[in-house]
Amino acid sequence: MSQNKVIIVGGGLVGSLAACYFAKRGWIVELYEKRPDPRKADSNERLARRTINLSISTRGLSAINRVDPDLKKKVMDIALPMYGRMIHNLDGKLNYQSYSLQGEFINSIDRGLLNHILLAECEKYPTTTIFFEHSLESCNFENKTAVFKNIATGQDITASADLIIGADGAWSTARRYLQYSTRVNLEQTYIDHAYCELEMKPKNGEFAMVEDRFHIWPRKTFLLIAQPNLDKSFTCTLFMPWSKFNSIKTEEDLFKFFEEYLPDTIPLFGKEGILEYFKNPKGPLFYVKCTPHHYKGNGVIVGDAAHCTVPFYAQGMNCGFEDIEILDTLLVEQAAPLVDPTDNEATKDVKTNRLTNSQIEAALIKYTACRPRDSASMIDLAMYNYSEMRISVNMLSYKIRNWIEKKLHLVFPKTVIPLYSMVSFSKMSYTNAVAQWNKQTDWLRFAFNSITRVSLITAAFFAIKYGGPRLGYRLPAISEITKLIKK
Ligand SMILES: Cc1cc2nc3c(=O)[nH]c(=O)nc-3n(C[C@H](O)[C@H](O)[C@H](O)COP(=O)(O)OP(=O)(O)OC[C@H]3O[C@@H](n4cnc5c(N)ncnc54)[C@H](O)[C@@H]3O)c2cc1C
């Protein structure tokens, strides 16, 4: 039996990590990317890319670690820790909310640098070939062929493989062709909000704000966030309804908006920084949920191609990386049934490059049994978190619950887990995280209602017992109550 070959469409974050995994497992890997090699691209191309930095947390790091712990070290070398949210209120007051009481943190990382590291990593394997400037034109999942246009020459080439992986992002062509092969249920929803990035440059060579925090300006109908970069700048993202973006037409409108809602940022951005608003693109925000993610043992879509999300839980890429770790686990399970597929050490040298089509199909069936549901839960969480960050973070009820859950988590680490920890600091499936959180909400509601009822009854009892006689009331004797019940 010959060595299996995989075609990966899209050399973004998820596609390049997938290439590392398949190359490590002994497959011949052909990675096709529409853009030029980003490592050679000029700075204009860098600026044209969406989002300069991202947050990477436990799920993303776990997937990188499984392919190679040294790769994780390289990634951590370019990451900056963020231990909690720094909330900037309208009156200029700051309020810090740590992500956990155990000092856990998420990491701010440059999207471009991370992509460079992953591309360099997969290229280290002699069985990997990367075709830049090759755009997927069509894909036949039935006979496992794909047609790519060489953008430089204009020529079409046809490639075939044992498995085709669509990692070509939110507007995936692979997903469209999967729909032609099988009955894919698909939901695509644009939200009414958009985003625009602004840069907060260093001040006197230092970070303009404390750097190990995720900064947010919650303003109910909109939100500004800021994450640190290695060059001591912050990338700030303004999330706002389209109508608000459209209403800011002149410099005067813009400065009025900043003075009214974000006055503390004016000296931090400076006039030039604020005016970037007009130069920078306003990006749409939407999500895609679909199922199934695979077709027979022939193809599968991963990352944004399968579950593009709104970015408010910082999980899009993390979930995409987790896709690849889970896919690998399921393929390893087929290749080495006696080995624990989740044990990194035990599976280190397992090769999956001799699997038959039916073994690959068995793995992909299991994959579709969990990933569409889990990624849909991740998207629901992201939608929820937008309102948490814009509105709830400043509400007393939110703060109390947050405090109680964190404290209870210290005492009962497995029974009570704050939602943020389940999502960002664990590998619990997103679906289970939502279920666990709903359960905790019910418990807390029950405890709160019970405490309130007991307090009210106790207060009423003492009020009648001690205050009643003075007003001519008295508590009935037990014998009187028994008589009443008997009647
Ligand atoms: C504002 C914003 C902030 C975000 N912040 C975070 C965050 O903090 N944390 C997080 O985890 N996620 C975040 N995300 C989500 C994250 O950016 C995506 O989930 C992630 O980039 C998905 O990676 P991907 O490889 O699947 O897709 P992409 O990164 O989009 O890569 C797809 C690749 O496929 C290529 N391609 C497309 N079409 C073709 C074709 N026809 N042929 C060949 N190649 C093709 C593209 O050129 C691209 O290189 C954010 C997203 C946004 C919009």
Coordinates of C-alpha atoms and ligand atoms in Angstrom, one line a residue:
M1 CA 0.0 0.0 0.0
S2 CA 1.4 3.4 -0.9
Q3 CA 1.8 6.4 1.3
N4 CA -1.4 8.5 1.6
K5 CA -1.5 12.0 0.2
V6 CA -3.6 15.0 1.4
I7 CA -4.5 18.2 -0.4
I8 CA -5.0 21.1 2.0
V9 CA -6.7 24.1 0.6
G10 CA -5.7 27.3 2.4
G11 CA -2.4 28.1 4.0
G12 CA -3.8 30.3 6.8
L13 CA -3.5 29.5 10.4
V14 CA -5.6 26.3 10.5
G15 CA -4.4 25.0 7.1
S16 CA -0.8 25.4 7.9
L17 CA -1.2 23.7 11.3
A18 CA -3.1 20.8 9.5
A19 CA -0.1 20.5 7.1
C20 CA 2.3 20.1 10.1
Y21 CA 0.1 17.3 11.5
F22 CA -0.3 15.4 8.3
A23 CA 3.4 15.7 7.4
K24 CA 4.4 14.5 10.9
R25 CA 2.1 11.5 10.5
G26 CA 3.9 10.6 7.3
W27 CA 1.5 11.8 4.6
I28 CA 2.5 13.5 1.4
V29 CA 1.2 17.0 1.9
E30 CA 0.2 19.5 -0.8
L31 CA -0.8 22.8 0.6
Y32 CA -2.4 25.3 -1.8
E33 CA -2.7 29.0 -0.8
K34 CA -4.3 31.7 -2.9
R35 CA -2.1 34.5 -1.6
P36 CA 1.6 35.0 -2.2
D37 CA 4.0 33.7 0.4
P38 CA 3.2 36.0 3.4
R39 CA 6.8 35.8 4.6
K40 CA 7.9 37.6 1.4
A41 CA 5.0 39.9 1.0
D42 CA 5.6 43.7 1.4
S43 CA 4.2 45.7 4.3
N44 CA 1.2 46.8 2.3
E45 CA 0.0 43.2 2.1
R46 CA 0.5 43.0 5.9
L47 CA -1.6 46.1 6.5
A48 CA -4.3 44.8 4.1
R49 CA -4.8 41.7 6.2
R50 CA -7.6 41.6 8.7
T51 CA -6.7 41.7 12.4
I52 CA -3.1 42.2 13.4
N53 CA -3.3 40.2 16.6
L54 CA -5.3 37.4 18.2
S55 CA -5.7 35.7 21.5
I56 CA -4.5 32.2 21.8
S57 CA -5.5 30.1 24.8
T58 CA -5.5 26.5 26.0
R59 CA -7.2 24.8 23.1
G60 CA -5.0 26.4 20.5
L61 CA -1.8 25.8 22.5
S62 CA -2.7 22.2 23.1
A63 CA -3.1 21.5 19.4
I64 CA 0.3 23.1 18.7
N65 CA 1.9 21.2 21.6
R66 CA 0.6 17.9 20.3
V67 CA 2.3 18.3 17.0
D68 CA 5.6 19.4 18.7
P69 CA 6.3 20.8 22.1
D70 CA 9.2 22.8 20.6
L71 CA 6.7 24.4 18.2
K72 CA 4.7 25.5 21.2
K73 CA 7.8 27.1 22.8
K74 CA 8.4 29.0 19.5
V75 CA 4.9 30.3 19.6
M76 CA 5.0 31.3 23.3
D77 CA 8.2 33.2 22.5
I78 CA 6.2 35.7 20.4
A79 CA 3.2 35.8 22.7
L80 CA 2.3 38.3 25.4
P81 CA 0.3 37.1 28.5
M82 CA -3.0 38.8 29.4
Y83 CA -4.2 38.0 32.9
G84 CA -7.5 39.6 32.9
R85 CA -9.8 42.4 31.7
M86 CA -9.0 46.0 32.3
I87 CA -12.3 47.8 32.1
H88 CA -12.1 51.5 31.1
N89 CA -15.3 53.2 32.4
L90 CA -16.6 56.4 30.9
D91 CA -15.6 58.5 33.9
G92 CA -12.0 57.3 33.4
K93 CA -12.0 54.9 36.3
L94 CA -10.4 51.6 35.8
N95 CA -11.7 48.3 37.0
Y96 CA -9.6 45.1 36.8
Q97 CA -11.2 41.6 36.6
S98 CA -8.7 38.8 36.6
Y99 CA -9.5 35.8 34.4
S100 CA -8.9 33.3 37.2
L101 CA -7.7 33.2 40.8
Q102 CA -5.0 30.7 39.9
G103 CA -3.2 33.2 37.6
E104 CA -4.2 31.6 34.3
F105 CA -3.9 33.8 31.3
I106 CA -4.6 34.1 27.6
N107 CA -1.9 35.3 25.1
S108 CA -1.8 38.1 22.6
I109 CA -0.1 37.0 19.4
D110 CA 0.7 38.5 16.0
R111 CA -1.4 36.7 13.4
G112 CA 1.2 37.1 10.7
L113 CA 4.1 35.9 12.8
L114 CA 2.1 32.8 13.9
N115 CA 1.3 32.0 10.3
H116 CA 5.0 32.4 9.4
I117 CA 6.1 30.0 12.1
L118 CA 3.5 27.4 11.1
L119 CA 4.4 27.6 7.4
A120 CA 8.1 27.3 8.2
E121 CA 7.3 24.3 10.4
C122 CA 5.4 22.3 7.8
E123 CA 8.0 23.1 5.2
K124 CA 10.6 21.4 7.3
Y125 CA 9.1 18.0 6.4
P126 CA 10.4 16.8 3.0
T127 CA 7.0 15.4 2.1
T128 CA 5.4 18.8 2.1
T129 CA 5.0 21.1 -0.9
I130 CA 3.4 24.6 -0.6
F131 CA 1.9 26.1 -3.7
F132 CA 1.4 29.8 -3.1
E133 CA -0.7 31.9 -5.5
H134 CA -2.8 28.8 -6.3
S135 CA -6.5 29.4 -5.9
L136 CA -9.1 26.6 -5.6
E137 CA -11.4 26.9 -8.5
S138 CA -13.5 23.7 -8.1
C139 CA -13.4 20.5 -6.1
N140 CA -14.8 17.1 -6.7
F141 CA -15.2 15.3 -3.4
E142 CA -16.5 12.2 -5.1
N143 CA -13.4 11.5 -7.1
K144 CA -11.0 13.4 -4.8
T145 CA -9.8 15.9 -7.3
A146 CA -9.4 19.7 -7.1
V147 CA -8.7 22.3 -9.8
F148 CA -6.4 25.2 -8.8
K149 CA -5.7 28.3 -10.8
N150 CA -2.0 29.3 -10.8
I151 CA -2.5 33.1 -10.3
A152 CA 0.9 34.0 -11.8
T153 CA 0.5 32.1 -15.0
G154 CA -3.3 31.9 -15.2
Q155 CA -3.1 28.2 -15.9
D156 CA -5.4 25.6 -14.2
I157 CA -3.9 22.5 -12.7
T158 CA -5.8 19.4 -11.4
A159 CA -4.5 17.7 -8.3
S160 CA -5.8 14.5 -6.7
A161 CA -5.3 12.9 -3.3
D162 CA -6.6 10.4 -0.8
L163 CA -8.1 13.2 1.3
I164 CA -9.0 16.8 0.6
I165 CA -9.1 19.2 3.5
G166 CA -10.8 22.6 3.1
A167 CA -9.2 25.2 5.3
D168 CA -9.9 28.1 3.1
G169 CA -11.6 30.4 5.6
A170 CA -14.9 32.1 6.0
W171 CA -15.8 32.4 2.3
S172 CA -14.7 28.8 1.7
T173 CA -14.8 27.5 -1.9
A174 CA -14.3 24.0 -0.5
R175 CA -17.4 24.3 1.6
R176 CA -19.4 25.3 -1.5
Y177 CA -18.3 22.2 -3.3
L178 CA -19.0 20.0 -0.3
Q179 CA -22.6 21.3 -0.6
Y180 CA -22.6 20.0 -4.1
S181 CA -21.5 16.5 -2.9
T182 CA -23.8 16.0 0.1
R183 CA -26.8 17.5 1.9
V184 CA -25.1 20.2 4.0
N185 CA -27.3 22.2 6.3
L186 CA -25.9 25.7 6.5
E187 CA -26.8 28.8 8.5
Q188 CA -25.0 32.0 7.6
T189 CA -25.9 35.1 9.7
Y190 CA -24.5 38.6 9.5
I191 CA -24.8 40.6 12.7
D192 CA -25.6 44.3 12.6
H193 CA -22.2 45.2 13.9
A194 CA -18.8 45.7 12.1
Y195 CA -15.2 46.2 13.2
C196 CA -12.5 48.7 12.6
E197 CA -8.9 48.4 13.8
L198 CA -6.8 51.3 15.2
E199 CA -3.2 51.3 16.4
M200 CA -2.2 52.7 19.8
K201 CA 1.5 53.5 19.4
P202 CA 4.1 53.2 22.2
K203 CA 4.5 56.3 24.4
N204 CA 8.2 57.2 25.0
G205 CA 9.2 53.7 23.8
E206 CA 6.9 52.0 26.3
F207 CA 3.4 50.5 26.3
A208 CA 0.8 53.3 26.5
M209 CA -1.2 51.3 29.0
V210 CA -0.4 48.4 31.3
E211 CA 0.5 45.6 28.9
D212 CA -0.5 42.3 30.6
R213 CA -4.2 43.0 30.4
F214 CA -6.9 42.7 27.8
H215 CA -8.3 46.3 27.7
I216 CA -12.0 46.9 27.1
W217 CA -14.2 50.0 26.9
P218 CA -17.7 48.7 27.4
R219 CA -20.2 51.2 26.1
K220 CA -23.4 49.1 26.0
T221 CA -24.2 49.5 22.3
F222 CA -20.5 49.2 21.2
L223 CA -17.2 48.1 22.5
L224 CA -13.5 49.0 22.1
I225 CA -10.8 46.4 22.9
A226 CA -7.0 46.6 22.9
Q227 CA -4.4 43.9 22.9
P228 CA -0.6 44.3 23.3
N229 CA 1.9 43.7 20.6
L230 CA 5.6 42.8 20.8
D231 CA 6.6 46.2 19.5
K232 CA 4.9 47.8 22.6
S233 CA 2.0 49.1 20.5
F234 CA -1.7 48.0 21.1
T235 CA -4.0 46.8 18.4
C236 CA -7.4 48.2 19.2
T237 CA -10.6 47.0 17.6
L238 CA -13.8 49.1 17.6
F239 CA -16.9 46.9 17.4
M240 CA -20.0 48.9 16.6
P241 CA -23.3 48.9 14.7
W242 CA -23.0 49.7 11.0
S243 CA -25.4 52.6 11.6
K244 CA -23.0 54.2 14.1
F245 CA -20.0 53.7 11.7
N246 CA -22.0 55.2 8.9
S247 CA -23.0 58.2 11.0
I248 CA -19.3 59.2 11.5
K249 CA -18.6 61.1 8.3
T250 CA -16.3 64.0 9.1
E251 CA -13.3 64.6 11.4
E252 CA -15.6 66.6 13.6
D253 CA -18.0 63.7 14.0
L254 CA -15.2 61.4 14.8
F255 CA -13.6 63.6 17.5
K256 CA -17.0 64.3 19.0
F257 CA -17.6 60.6 19.2
F258 CA -14.3 60.0 20.9
E259 CA -14.8 62.9 23.3
E260 CA -18.3 61.7 24.2
Y261 CA -17.6 58.0 24.6
L262 CA -13.8 57.3 24.7
P263 CA -12.3 60.5 26.2
D264 CA -9.4 58.6 28.0
T265 CA -8.2 57.2 24.7
I266 CA -7.7 60.5 23.0
P267 CA -4.2 61.2 24.5
L268 CA -3.3 57.6 24.0
F269 CA -4.1 57.4 20.3
G270 CA -3.2 61.0 19.5
K271 CA -4.9 62.9 16.7
E272 CA -3.1 60.9 14.0
G273 CA -4.1 57.6 15.6
I274 CA -7.7 58.5 15.8
L275 CA -7.8 59.7 12.1
E276 CA -6.7 56.2 11.1
Y277 CA -10.4 55.4 11.5
F278 CA -11.0 56.9 8.1
K279 CA -8.2 54.9 6.4
N280 CA -8.9 51.5 7.9
P281 CA -11.5 49.1 6.5
K282 CA -14.7 48.3 8.3
G283 CA -15.1 44.6 8.4
P284 CA -18.4 42.7 8.4
L285 CA -19.1 40.2 11.2
F286 CA -20.9 37.0 10.6
Y287 CA -21.0 33.4 11.5
V288 CA -21.5 30.1 9.7
K289 CA -22.8 26.9 11.2
C290 CA -23.0 23.9 9.1
T291 CA -23.2 20.1 9.2
P292 CA -21.9 17.6 8.1
H293 CA -18.3 18.7 7.9
H294 CA -17.2 15.8 5.8
Y295 CA -17.9 13.7 2.8
K296 CA -17.3 9.9 3.0
G297 CA -13.6 9.2 3.6
N298 CA -12.8 11.7 0.9
G299 CA -12.9 15.2 2.4
V300 CA -13.5 17.4 5.4
I301 CA -13.7 21.2 6.1
V302 CA -12.0 22.7 9.1
G303 CA -11.5 26.1 10.8
D304 CA -13.4 29.1 9.5
A305 CA -14.5 27.1 6.4
A306 CA -16.6 25.0 8.7
H307 CA -17.5 27.4 11.5
C308 CA -16.6 31.0 10.9
T309 CA -17.6 32.9 14.0
V310 CA -17.9 36.4 15.4
P311 CA -14.7 37.1 17.3
F312 CA -16.0 38.0 20.8
Y313 CA -14.8 34.9 22.7
A314 CA -11.5 34.9 20.9
Q315 CA -12.1 31.3 20.0
G316 CA -12.3 31.1 16.1
M317 CA -8.7 30.1 15.6
N318 CA -8.5 28.2 18.9
C319 CA -11.5 26.1 17.8
G320 CA -9.9 25.6 14.3
F321 CA -6.7 24.4 15.9
E322 CA -8.7 22.1 18.1
D323 CA -10.4 20.7 15.0
I324 CA -7.0 19.6 13.8
E325 CA -6.0 18.0 17.1
I326 CA -9.3 16.1 17.2
L327 CA -9.0 15.0 13.6
D328 CA -5.5 13.7 14.4
T329 CA -6.8 11.9 17.5
L330 CA -9.5 10.1 15.5
L331 CA -7.1 9.1 12.7
V332 CA -4.6 7.8 15.2
E333 CA -7.4 5.8 16.8
Q334 CA -7.8 4.1 13.4
A335 CA -4.1 3.6 12.9
A336 CA -3.2 2.3 16.3
P337 CA -6.3 0.9 18.0
L338 CA -4.4 -0.3 21.1
V339 CA -2.8 3.1 21.9
D340 CA -4.6 5.9 23.8
P341 CA -5.1 8.4 20.9
T342 CA -5.2 11.3 23.3
D343 CA -1.8 10.5 24.9
N344 CA 0.7 12.7 23.2
E345 CA 3.7 10.7 24.3
A346 CA 2.2 7.3 23.3
T347 CA 1.1 8.6 19.9
K348 CA 4.2 10.6 19.1
D349 CA 5.5 8.3 16.4
V350 CA 2.2 6.8 15.2
K351 CA 1.9 7.2 11.4
T352 CA -1.6 7.5 9.8
N353 CA -0.4 7.5 6.3
R354 CA -1.4 4.0 5.4
L355 CA -5.1 4.2 6.5
T356 CA -7.6 2.8 4.0
N357 CA -10.4 5.0 2.7
S358 CA -12.9 3.2 5.0
Q359 CA -10.7 3.8 8.0
I360 CA -10.5 7.5 7.1
E361 CA -14.3 7.5 6.7
A362 CA -14.7 6.0 10.1
A363 CA -12.6 8.8 11.6
L364 CA -14.5 11.5 9.7
I365 CA -17.9 10.1 10.7
K366 CA -16.8 10.5 14.4
Y367 CA -15.5 13.9 13.6
T368 CA -18.8 15.1 12.2
A369 CA -20.6 13.5 15.2
C370 CA -18.9 16.1 17.5
R371 CA -17.4 19.1 15.7
P372 CA -20.5 20.7 14.0
R373 CA -22.3 20.7 17.4
D374 CA -19.3 21.9 19.4
S375 CA -18.4 24.6 17.0
A376 CA -22.0 25.8 16.9
S377 CA -21.9 26.0 20.7
M378 CA -18.6 28.0 20.4
I379 CA -20.4 30.5 18.1
D380 CA -23.3 30.8 20.6
L381 CA -20.8 31.5 23.3
A382 CA -19.2 34.2 21.2
M383 CA -22.6 35.9 20.6
Y384 CA -23.3 35.8 24.3
N385 CA -19.9 37.2 25.2
Y386 CA -20.4 40.3 23.0
S387 CA -23.2 41.4 25.3
E388 CA -21.2 40.3 28.4
M389 CA -18.3 42.6 27.3
R390 CA -20.4 45.5 26.2
I391 CA -23.0 45.5 29.0
S392 CA -22.7 42.9 31.8
V393 CA -19.1 43.4 33.0
N394 CA -20.2 46.5 34.8
M395 CA -23.4 45.0 36.3
L396 CA -23.5 44.2 40.0
S397 CA -25.2 40.8 39.4
Y398 CA -22.5 39.8 37.0
K399 CA -19.7 40.9 39.4
I400 CA -21.3 38.9 42.3
R401 CA -21.8 35.8 40.2
N402 CA -18.3 36.1 38.9
W403 CA -16.9 36.4 42.4
I404 CA -18.9 33.6 43.8
E405 CA -18.0 31.2 41.0
K406 CA -14.3 32.0 41.2
K407 CA -14.3 31.4 45.0
L408 CA -16.4 28.2 44.7
H409 CA -14.1 27.0 42.0
L410 CA -11.2 27.1 44.4
V411 CA -13.0 24.8 46.8
F412 CA -14.8 22.6 44.3
P413 CA -12.6 22.8 41.2
K414 CA -14.5 20.1 39.3
T415 CA -18.0 21.0 40.3
V416 CA -18.1 24.8 39.8
I417 CA -16.1 26.2 37.0
P418 CA -16.4 29.8 35.7
L419 CA -17.6 29.9 32.1
Y420 CA -14.5 31.8 31.0
S421 CA -12.3 29.1 32.4
M422 CA -14.2 26.3 30.7
V423 CA -13.9 28.0 27.4
S424 CA -10.4 29.5 27.6
F425 CA -8.5 27.4 30.1
S426 CA -9.8 23.9 29.5
K427 CA -10.4 21.5 26.7
M428 CA -13.9 20.6 27.8
S429 CA -16.1 20.5 24.7
Y430 CA -17.9 23.8 24.1
T431 CA -21.2 21.9 24.2
N432 CA -20.4 20.5 27.7
A433 CA -19.2 23.9 28.8
V434 CA -22.6 25.4 27.9
A435 CA -24.4 22.6 29.6
Q436 CA -22.3 22.8 32.8
W437 CA -22.8 26.6 32.9
N438 CA -26.6 26.3 32.5
K439 CA -26.5 23.8 35.4
Q440 CA -24.4 26.2 37.5
T441 CA -26.9 29.0 36.7
D442 CA -29.8 26.8 37.9
W443 CA -27.9 26.0 41.2
L444 CA -27.0 29.6 41.8
R445 CA -30.5 30.7 41.1
F446 CA -31.9 28.0 43.4
A447 CA -29.4 29.0 46.2
F448 CA -30.1 32.7 45.7
N449 CA -33.9 32.1 45.8
S450 CA -33.7 29.8 48.8
I451 CA -31.5 32.3 50.7
T452 CA -33.9 35.1 49.8
R453 CA -37.0 33.1 50.9
V454 CA -35.4 32.0 54.2
S455 CA -34.2 35.5 55.0
L456 CA -37.7 37.0 54.2
I457 CA -39.5 34.3 56.3
T458 CA -37.0 34.8 59.2
A459 CA -37.4 38.5 59.1
A460 CA -41.2 38.2 59.0
F461 CA -41.1 35.8 61.9
F462 CA -39.1 38.1 64.1
A463 CA -41.0 41.2 63.0
I464 CA -44.3 39.6 64.1
K465 CA -42.9 37.9 67.2
Y466 CA -41.3 41.0 68.6
G467 CA -43.0 43.9 66.8
G468 CA -46.5 42.2 66.6
P469 CA -47.6 42.3 70.3
R470 CA -46.8 46.1 70.4
L471 CA -49.2 46.5 67.4
G472 CA -51.8 44.1 68.8
Y473 CA -50.7 41.1 66.7
R474 CA -49.4 37.8 68.1
L475 CA -48.0 34.6 66.5
P476 CA -50.6 31.8 66.7
A477 CA -49.7 29.0 69.1
I478 CA -48.7 25.5 67.6
S479 CA -52.0 24.1 68.9
E480 CA -54.0 26.8 67.1
I481 CA -52.1 26.0 63.9
T482 CA -52.8 22.3 64.2
K483 CA -56.5 22.9 64.7
L484 CA -56.5 25.1 61.6
I485 CA -54.8 22.3 59.6
K486 CA -57.2 19.7 60.9
K487 CA -60.2 21.8 59.9
Ligands
LIG1 C1 -11.6 40.9 14.2 C2 -11.3 39.5 14.5 C3 -10.6 39.1 15.6 C4 -10.3 37.8 15.9 N1 -9.7 37.4 17.0 C5 -9.5 36.1 17.3 C6 -8.8 35.8 18.5 O1 -8.5 36.6 19.3 N2 -8.7 34.4 18.8 C7 -9.1 33.5 17.9 O2 -8.9 32.3 18.2 N3 -9.7 33.8 16.8 C8 -9.9 35.1 16.4 N4 -10.5 35.4 15.3 C9 -10.9 34.4 14.3 C10 -9.7 33.9 13.5 O3 -9.2 35.0 12.8 C11 -10.1 32.8 12.5 O4 -10.9 31.9 13.2 C12 -8.9 32.1 11.9 O5 -8.2 33.0 11.2 C13 -9.4 31.0 11.1 O6 -8.3 30.4 10.4 P1 -8.5 29.6 9.1 O7 -7.1 29.1 8.7 O8 -9.6 28.7 9.2 O9 -9.0 30.8 8.0 P2 -8.1 32.0 7.5 O10 -7.2 32.5 8.5 O11 -9.1 32.9 6.9 O12 -7.2 31.3 6.3 C14 -7.8 30.8 5.2 C15 -6.7 30.8 4.1 O13 -7.3 30.2 2.9 C16 -6.9 31.0 1.8 N5 -7.9 30.8 0.8 C17 -9.1 31.3 0.7 N6 -9.7 30.9 -0.4 C18 -8.9 30.1 -1.1 C19 -8.9 29.4 -2.3 N7 -10.0 29.5 -3.1 N8 -7.8 28.7 -2.7 C20 -6.7 28.7 -1.9 N9 -6.6 29.3 -0.8 C21 -7.7 30.1 -0.3 C22 -6.8 32.4 2.3 O14 -6.0 33.2 1.5 C23 -6.3 32.2 3.7 O15 -4.9 32.2 3.8 C24 -10.7 36.8 14.9 C25 -11.4 37.1 13.8 C26 -11.7 38.5 13.5 C27 -12.4 38.8 12.2

